[in-house]
Every structure is written in structure tokens, then in C-alpha cells.
CSV table of C-alpha atoms in Angstrom, one decimal:
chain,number,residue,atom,x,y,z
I,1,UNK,CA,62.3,-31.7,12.8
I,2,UNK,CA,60.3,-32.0,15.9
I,3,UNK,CA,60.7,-30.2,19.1
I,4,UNK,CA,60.2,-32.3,22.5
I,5,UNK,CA,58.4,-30.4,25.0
I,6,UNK,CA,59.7,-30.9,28.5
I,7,UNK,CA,56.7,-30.7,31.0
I,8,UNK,CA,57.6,-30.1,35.0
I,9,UNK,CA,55.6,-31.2,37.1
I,10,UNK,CA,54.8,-29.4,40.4
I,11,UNK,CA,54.5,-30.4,43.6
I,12,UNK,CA,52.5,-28.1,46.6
I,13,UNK,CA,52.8,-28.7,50.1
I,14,UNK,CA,50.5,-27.1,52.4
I,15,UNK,CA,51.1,-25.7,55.6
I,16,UNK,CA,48.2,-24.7,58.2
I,17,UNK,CA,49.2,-22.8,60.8
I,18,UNK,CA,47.5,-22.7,64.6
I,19,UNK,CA,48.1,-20.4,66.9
I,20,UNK,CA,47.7,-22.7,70.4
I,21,UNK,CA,44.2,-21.5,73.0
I,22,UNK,CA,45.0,-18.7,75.4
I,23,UNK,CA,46.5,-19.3,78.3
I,24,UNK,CA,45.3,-17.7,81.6
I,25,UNK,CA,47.5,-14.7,82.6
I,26,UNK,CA,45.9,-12.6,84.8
I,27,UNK,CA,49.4,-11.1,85.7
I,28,UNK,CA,50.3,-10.6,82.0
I,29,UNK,CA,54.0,-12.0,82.9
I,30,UNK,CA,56.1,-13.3,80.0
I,31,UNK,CA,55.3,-16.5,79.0
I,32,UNK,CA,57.5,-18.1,76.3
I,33,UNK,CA,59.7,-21.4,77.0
I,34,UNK,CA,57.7,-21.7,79.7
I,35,UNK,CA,54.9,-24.5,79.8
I,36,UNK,CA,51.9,-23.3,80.9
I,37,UNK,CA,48.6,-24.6,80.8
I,38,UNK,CA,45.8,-23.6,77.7
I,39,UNK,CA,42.3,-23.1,78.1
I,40,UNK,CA,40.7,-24.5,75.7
I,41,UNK,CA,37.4,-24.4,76.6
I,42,UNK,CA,35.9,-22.7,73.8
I,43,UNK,CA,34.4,-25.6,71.9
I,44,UNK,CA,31.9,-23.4,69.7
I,45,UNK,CA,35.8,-21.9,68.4
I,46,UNK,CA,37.6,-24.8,68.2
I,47,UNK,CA,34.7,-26.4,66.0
I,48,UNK,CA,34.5,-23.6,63.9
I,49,UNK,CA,38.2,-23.8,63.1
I,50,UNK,CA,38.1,-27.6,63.0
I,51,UNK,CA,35.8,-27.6,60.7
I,52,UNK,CA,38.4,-25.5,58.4
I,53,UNK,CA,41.1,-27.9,58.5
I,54,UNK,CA,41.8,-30.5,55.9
I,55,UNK,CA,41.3,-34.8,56.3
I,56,UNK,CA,44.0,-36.8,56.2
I,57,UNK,CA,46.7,-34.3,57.2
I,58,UNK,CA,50.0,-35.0,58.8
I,59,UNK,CA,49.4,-32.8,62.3
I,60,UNK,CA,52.7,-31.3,64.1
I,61,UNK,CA,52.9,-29.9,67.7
I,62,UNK,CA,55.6,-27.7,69.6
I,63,UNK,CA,56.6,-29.7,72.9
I,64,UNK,CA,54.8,-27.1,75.1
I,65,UNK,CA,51.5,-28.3,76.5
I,66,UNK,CA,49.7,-25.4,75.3
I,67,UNK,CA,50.5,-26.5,71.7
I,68,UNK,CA,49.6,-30.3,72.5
I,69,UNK,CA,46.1,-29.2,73.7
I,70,UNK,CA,45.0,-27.4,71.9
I,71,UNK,CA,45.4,-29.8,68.6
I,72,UNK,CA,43.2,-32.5,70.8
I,73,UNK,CA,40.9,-30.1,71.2
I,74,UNK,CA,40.5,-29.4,67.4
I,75,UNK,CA,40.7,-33.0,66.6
I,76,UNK,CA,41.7,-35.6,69.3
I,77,UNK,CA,42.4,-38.4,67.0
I,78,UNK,CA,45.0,-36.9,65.0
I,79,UNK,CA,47.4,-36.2,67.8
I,80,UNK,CA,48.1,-39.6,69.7
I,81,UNK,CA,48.1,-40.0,73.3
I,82,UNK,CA,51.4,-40.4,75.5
I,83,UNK,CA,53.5,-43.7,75.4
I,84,UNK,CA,53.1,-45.7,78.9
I,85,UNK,CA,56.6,-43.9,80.0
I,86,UNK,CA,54.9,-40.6,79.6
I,87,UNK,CA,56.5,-39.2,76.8
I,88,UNK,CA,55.1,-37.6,74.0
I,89,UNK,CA,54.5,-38.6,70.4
I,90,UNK,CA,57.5,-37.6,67.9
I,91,UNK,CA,55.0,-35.4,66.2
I,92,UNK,CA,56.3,-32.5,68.7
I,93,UNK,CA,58.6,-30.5,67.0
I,94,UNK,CA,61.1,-28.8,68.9
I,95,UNK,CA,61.9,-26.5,66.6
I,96,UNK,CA,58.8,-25.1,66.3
I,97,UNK,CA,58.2,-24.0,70.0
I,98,UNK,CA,57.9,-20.4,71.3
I,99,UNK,CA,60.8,-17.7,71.9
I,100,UNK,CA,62.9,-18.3,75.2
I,101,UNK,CA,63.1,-15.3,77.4
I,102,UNK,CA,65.4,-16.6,79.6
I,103,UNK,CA,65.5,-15.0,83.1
I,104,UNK,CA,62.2,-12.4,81.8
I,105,UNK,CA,59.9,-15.6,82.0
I,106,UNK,CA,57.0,-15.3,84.3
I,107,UNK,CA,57.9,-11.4,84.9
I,108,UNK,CA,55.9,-8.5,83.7
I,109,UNK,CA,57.4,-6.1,81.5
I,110,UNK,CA,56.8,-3.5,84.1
I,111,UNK,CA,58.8,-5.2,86.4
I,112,UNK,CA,61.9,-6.2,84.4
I,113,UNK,CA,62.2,-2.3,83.2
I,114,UNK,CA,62.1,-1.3,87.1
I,115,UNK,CA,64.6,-3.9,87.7
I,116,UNK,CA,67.3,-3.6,85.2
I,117,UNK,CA,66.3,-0.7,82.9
I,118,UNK,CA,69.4,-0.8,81.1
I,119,UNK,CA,68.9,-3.9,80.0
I,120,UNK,CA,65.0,-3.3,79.0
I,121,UNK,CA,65.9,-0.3,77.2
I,122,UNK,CA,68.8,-2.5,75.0
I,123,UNK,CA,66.5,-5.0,74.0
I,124,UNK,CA,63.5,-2.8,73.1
I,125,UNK,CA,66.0,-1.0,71.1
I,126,UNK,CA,65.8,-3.7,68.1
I,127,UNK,CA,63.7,-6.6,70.0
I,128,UNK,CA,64.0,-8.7,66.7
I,129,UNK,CA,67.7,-8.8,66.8
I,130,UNK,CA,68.3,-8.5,70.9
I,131,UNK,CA,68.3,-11.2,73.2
I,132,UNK,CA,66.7,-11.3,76.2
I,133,UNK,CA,69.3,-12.1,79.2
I,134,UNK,CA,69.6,-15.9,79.0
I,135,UNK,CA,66.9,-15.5,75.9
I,136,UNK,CA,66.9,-16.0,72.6
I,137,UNK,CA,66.5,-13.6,69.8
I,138,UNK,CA,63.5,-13.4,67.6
I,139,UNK,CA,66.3,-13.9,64.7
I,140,UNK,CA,67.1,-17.0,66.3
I,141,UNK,CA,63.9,-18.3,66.5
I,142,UNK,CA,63.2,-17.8,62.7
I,143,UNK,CA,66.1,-19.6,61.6
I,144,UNK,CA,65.1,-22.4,63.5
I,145,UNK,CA,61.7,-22.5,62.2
I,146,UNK,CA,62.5,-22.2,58.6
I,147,UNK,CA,64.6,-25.5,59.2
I,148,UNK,CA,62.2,-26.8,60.6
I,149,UNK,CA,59.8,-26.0,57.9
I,150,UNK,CA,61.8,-26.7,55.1
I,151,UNK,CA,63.0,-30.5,56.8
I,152,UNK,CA,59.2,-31.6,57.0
I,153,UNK,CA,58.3,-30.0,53.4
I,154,UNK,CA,61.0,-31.9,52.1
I,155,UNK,CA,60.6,-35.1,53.9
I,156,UNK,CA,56.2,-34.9,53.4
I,157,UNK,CA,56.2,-33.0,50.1
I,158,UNK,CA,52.7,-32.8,48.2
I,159,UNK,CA,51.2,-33.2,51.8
I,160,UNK,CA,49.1,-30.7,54.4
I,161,UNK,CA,51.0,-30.3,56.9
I,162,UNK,CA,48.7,-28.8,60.1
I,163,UNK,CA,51.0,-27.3,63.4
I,164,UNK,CA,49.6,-26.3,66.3
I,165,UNK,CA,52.3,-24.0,67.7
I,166,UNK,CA,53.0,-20.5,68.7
I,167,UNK,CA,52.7,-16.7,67.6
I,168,UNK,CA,56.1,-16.2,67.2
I,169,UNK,CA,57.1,-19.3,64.8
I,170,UNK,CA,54.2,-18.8,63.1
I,171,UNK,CA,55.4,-14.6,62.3
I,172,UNK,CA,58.7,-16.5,61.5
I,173,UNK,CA,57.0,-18.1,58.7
I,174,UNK,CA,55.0,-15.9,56.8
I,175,UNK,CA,58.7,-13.9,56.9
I,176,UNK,CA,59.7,-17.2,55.0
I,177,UNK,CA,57.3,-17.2,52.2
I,178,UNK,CA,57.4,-13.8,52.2
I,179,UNK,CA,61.1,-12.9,52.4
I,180,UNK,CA,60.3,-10.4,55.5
I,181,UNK,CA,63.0,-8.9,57.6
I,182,UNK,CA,62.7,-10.3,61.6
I,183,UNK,CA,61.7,-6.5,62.4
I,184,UNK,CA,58.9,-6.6,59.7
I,185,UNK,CA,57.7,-10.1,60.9
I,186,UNK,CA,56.8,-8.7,64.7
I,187,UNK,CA,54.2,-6.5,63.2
I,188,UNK,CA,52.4,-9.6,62.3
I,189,UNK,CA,49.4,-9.9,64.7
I,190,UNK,CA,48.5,-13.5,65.4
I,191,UNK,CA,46.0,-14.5,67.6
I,192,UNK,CA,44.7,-17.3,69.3
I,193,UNK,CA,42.4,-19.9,67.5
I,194,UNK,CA,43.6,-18.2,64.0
I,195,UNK,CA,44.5,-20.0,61.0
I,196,UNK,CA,47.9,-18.9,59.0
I,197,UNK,CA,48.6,-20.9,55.3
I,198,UNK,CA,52.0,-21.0,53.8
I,199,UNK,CA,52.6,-23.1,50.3
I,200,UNK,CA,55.2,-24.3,49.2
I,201,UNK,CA,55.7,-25.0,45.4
I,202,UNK,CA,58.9,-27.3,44.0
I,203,UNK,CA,59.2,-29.3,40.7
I,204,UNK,CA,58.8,-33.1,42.0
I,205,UNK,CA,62.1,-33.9,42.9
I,206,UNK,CA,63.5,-30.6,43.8
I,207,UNK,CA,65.1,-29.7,47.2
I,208,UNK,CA,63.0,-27.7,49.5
I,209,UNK,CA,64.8,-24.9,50.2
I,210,UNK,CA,64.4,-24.4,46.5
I,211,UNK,CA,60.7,-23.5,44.7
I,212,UNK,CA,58.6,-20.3,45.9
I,213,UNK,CA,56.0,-20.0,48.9
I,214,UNK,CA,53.1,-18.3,48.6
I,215,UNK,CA,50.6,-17.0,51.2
I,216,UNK,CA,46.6,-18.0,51.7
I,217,UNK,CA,45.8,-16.5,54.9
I,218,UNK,CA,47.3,-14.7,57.8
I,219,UNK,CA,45.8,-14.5,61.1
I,220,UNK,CA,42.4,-15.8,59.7
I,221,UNK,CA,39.4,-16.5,62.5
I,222,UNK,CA,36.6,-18.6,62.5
I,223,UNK,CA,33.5,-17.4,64.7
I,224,UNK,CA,31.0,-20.3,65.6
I,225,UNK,CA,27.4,-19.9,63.2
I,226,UNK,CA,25.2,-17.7,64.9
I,227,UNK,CA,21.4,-18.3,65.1
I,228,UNK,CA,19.8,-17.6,61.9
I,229,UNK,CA,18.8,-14.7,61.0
I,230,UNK,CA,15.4,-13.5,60.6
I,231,UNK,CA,13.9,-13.1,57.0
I,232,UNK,CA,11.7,-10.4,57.9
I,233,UNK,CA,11.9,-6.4,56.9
């Protein structure tokens, strides 16, 4: 009697994760929900990281301007340009935009603790968990994100999937794949012009918030090549 072997078949769907250009912030005043300009006028970076990223990917911006230019700075054809009423493409995820900090945007931290300590001292106590007044949490902001991730993995499965967004989504998703606590997630340090990559692995077929993630990179930078070096002693 023969025995049928059953073969699953797998499907990966890759995520590349962009933390936006600085923005100028002299002041160093909270800047979240708030849409402030990049500068993106590193081009030797942005190459460099360009140059990382894979063809023929599906590219995903927050609606913040900060996320929108810095993906046409990396590669201006694969974000398209606004509709003749203004608006932007539906590529712009809402979902995957910054934390709000409510009434603490544009305000250093120096100068919310002088104004309401009380309040400081409450959210500093557990700042994953802890709102700030008119805010969300940083809890809050992960479950939103891991929708958000697992609605595009499901709906572009196989696919890379590259998002130009925001430090604190992209904490929120290596706490996904890697089953972190919010509190663990802060300790994440993401910086500007890095690279993040999250997989996700399903049979074909399966739902997405089934299957496992795994992680590539986290926080990954790409310096611009350097003159060459010298081949002498």
C-alpha cells in the first residue's frame, strides 16, 4: 500500500522597512502626528540605501509628508505624484503613521515637565502603556500597525512590500515578528535612512495572521562608497 505525501507549499512576503529623512528640529520639540517637513538632501545616503531595495516592489507611505519624501527621494517613480485635486495616492497608509502626542506636539520635554509635572511623571512611568494627554499610547500604535501589516500581507502575499514610515511603527513591527512586549519594543533604536526586514511565512492559502515572521535586519545603514582605498603598505 502506498503512502501519498502531502507537500505545502509556502508562501514569503517581504517587508522593507524605512525609517523617513530627518527632519530639522533645532528646538528638539515633539514631533509625532504632526507634519513636518524632511530633509532629504543626502543623496550619497539615499542612493546607498536605494540601491538596497528590491525592483518591482509594491511601495507604502504614512500620510505624513516626511514619509512621502522621502520614498521619492529613494526612488521617485515608485511613489506617484498627487491627483489634480491635490490628494495623495492610496498608497499612504494611515495606519502606519507616527504616534500622536496630542497637546505635547511641538513642545520640548523640558517644557511639558515644567508645565504639568504630574502628568510627565505619569506617562514616563510606563510610556509604552501611557497616553499622552490627547495622545495615543505606544500600545495603541502597535495594534494598529500589526493590522495594518497583516491586511497588506494578506491582500499582496508572496510580494515585497517597501514602507517608508516612522520609528515608532517600525519598533511596532519587529514586536510583531518577534512577539515583543510594547516596553521591550521602545528599546529598539531606529534611525533615519535605516533599513528594517520582517518576513512573513504562510502555506499558500493560509490567513495572515497565521504562519511565523522572521527577522533580516534591524536598524541596518547604508554609508555611500568611499574613495578607494590605496593598495600600498
Amino acid at each position: 500500500m502506498s503512502v501519498k505525501r502531502v507537500t505545502t507549499e509556502w508562501v514569503t512576503t517581504r517587508w522593507w522597512l524605512i525609517r523617513h529623512a530627518p527632519v530639522v528640529n533645532p528646538a528638539g520639540v515633539i514631533i509625532g502626528s504632526t507634519d513636518a517637513a524632511a530633509d532629504t538632501g543626502d543623496a550619497a545616503t539615499a542612493q546607498a540605501l536605494a540601491g538596497a531595495l528590491p525592483t518591482g516592489a509594491l511601495w507604502l507611505t504614512s500620510p505624513l509628508r516626511r514619509s512621502r519624501q522621502t520614498a521619492r527621494a529613494l526612488r521617485p517613480e515608485s511613489i506617484p505624484p498627487r491627483a489634480a485635486d491635490g490628494t495623495e495616492p492610496d498608497l499612504a497608509e494611515q495606519d502606519l503613521a507616527e504616534q500622536d502626542f496630542g497637546m505635547w506636539e511641538g513642545q520640548t520635554h523640558d517644557a511639558i515637565a515644567a508645565a504639568d509635572p504630574d502628568a510627565a511623571a505619569r506617562f514616563w512611568a510606563d510610556p509604552a502603556t501611557n497616553a499622552p494627554p490627547g495622545g495615543e499610547s505606544f500600545s495603541a500604535l502597535s495594534i494598529r500597525v500589526a493590522g495594518a501589516l497583516t491586511r497588506w500581507t494578506a491582500a499582496h502575499a508572496g510580494r515585497d512590500l517597501v514602507a517608508v514610515v516612522h520609528g515608532g511603527p517600525i519598533r511596532a513591527a519587529v514586536a510583531l515578528a518577534l512577539d515583543l512586549s510594547p516596553a521591550a519594543a521602545l528599546r529598539l533604536r531606529v534611525d533615519h535612512w535605516s533599513l528594517t526586514r520582517i518576513d512573513h511565512h504562510a502555506p499558500t492559502g493560509g490567513r495572515a495572521d497565521h504562519g511565523s515572521w522572521s527577522v533580516g535586519c534591524v536598524n541596518q545603514r547604508f554609508a555611500p562608497p568611499g574613495p578607494p582605498r590605496s593598495s600600498a603598505g
